[in-house]
Amino acid sequence: MVKRDLIAAKERHPAFLSYVHCFLSFKGFLACQAHRIAHKLWTQDRKILALLIQNREAFAVDFHPGAKDQKRDSV
């Protein structure tokens, strides 16, 4: 999934410089990765840890850890 997200960022983000730049500094990309981790923890009934990850203000987005990621057909 991470590789597919990096490729999508390269194709769609006008400020893309490199994969490393995206991986370290694109807040939307980082928020999606954090959500995937939090969701996995949520489904493993580790809800407190999932909520701690979800509540990090560094991402400036609010995904509930129980929300499911929409499947993508192509990237």
XYZ file of C-alpha atoms in Angstrom:
75
model
C 0.000 0.000 0.000
C 2.755 2.482 0.866
C 4.423 1.951 -2.502
C 1.111 2.550 -4.306
C 0.532 5.732 -2.295
C 4.007 7.023 -3.140
C 3.431 6.369 -6.836
C 0.062 8.143 -6.666
C 1.682 11.142 -4.976
C 4.336 11.281 -7.692
C 1.671 11.266 -10.402
C -0.696 13.782 -8.768
C 1.149 16.158 -6.456
C 2.664 19.234 -8.135
C 5.237 19.753 -5.352
C 6.608 16.209 -5.554
C 10.422 16.192 -5.555
C 11.282 12.642 -4.529
C 9.860 9.614 -2.768
C 11.869 10.475 0.343
C 10.496 14.016 0.357
C 6.950 12.656 0.095
C 7.537 9.990 2.749
C 8.935 12.503 5.241
C 6.908 15.655 4.680
C 3.590 15.267 2.815
C 0.984 15.578 5.557
C -1.800 13.946 3.549
C 0.387 10.958 2.766
C 1.502 10.683 6.393
C -2.076 11.027 7.635
C -3.201 8.147 5.398
C -0.376 5.939 6.640
C -1.150 6.816 10.272
C -4.819 6.020 9.674
C -3.952 2.607 8.269
C -1.864 1.822 11.342
C -4.546 3.137 13.712
C -7.258 1.177 11.881
C -5.237 -2.042 12.132
C -4.790 -1.459 15.870
C -8.515 -0.685 16.206
C -9.480 -3.948 14.540
C -7.084 -5.777 16.895
C -9.037 -4.257 19.818
C -6.090 -2.016 20.775
C -8.367 1.012 20.791
C -6.411 3.253 23.182
C -3.242 3.055 21.088
C -5.298 3.569 17.909
C -6.871 6.700 19.371
C -3.470 8.031 20.458
C -2.214 7.746 16.890
C -5.415 9.223 15.472
C -5.298 12.213 17.818
C -1.827 13.427 16.777
C -2.306 17.010 15.704
C 0.705 16.922 13.361
C -1.499 15.543 10.576
C -4.248 18.188 10.904
C -6.889 15.636 9.858
C -9.375 13.609 11.844
C -9.945 10.023 10.732
C -11.681 7.760 13.207
C -9.573 4.595 13.584
C -12.661 2.475 12.956
C -13.261 4.067 9.540
C -12.469 1.758 6.646
C -10.141 2.767 3.811
C -11.818 2.783 0.423
C -10.357 0.205 -1.942
C -8.729 1.607 -5.059
C -8.963 -0.220 -8.359
C -5.977 1.366 -10.045
C -2.836 3.265 -9.177
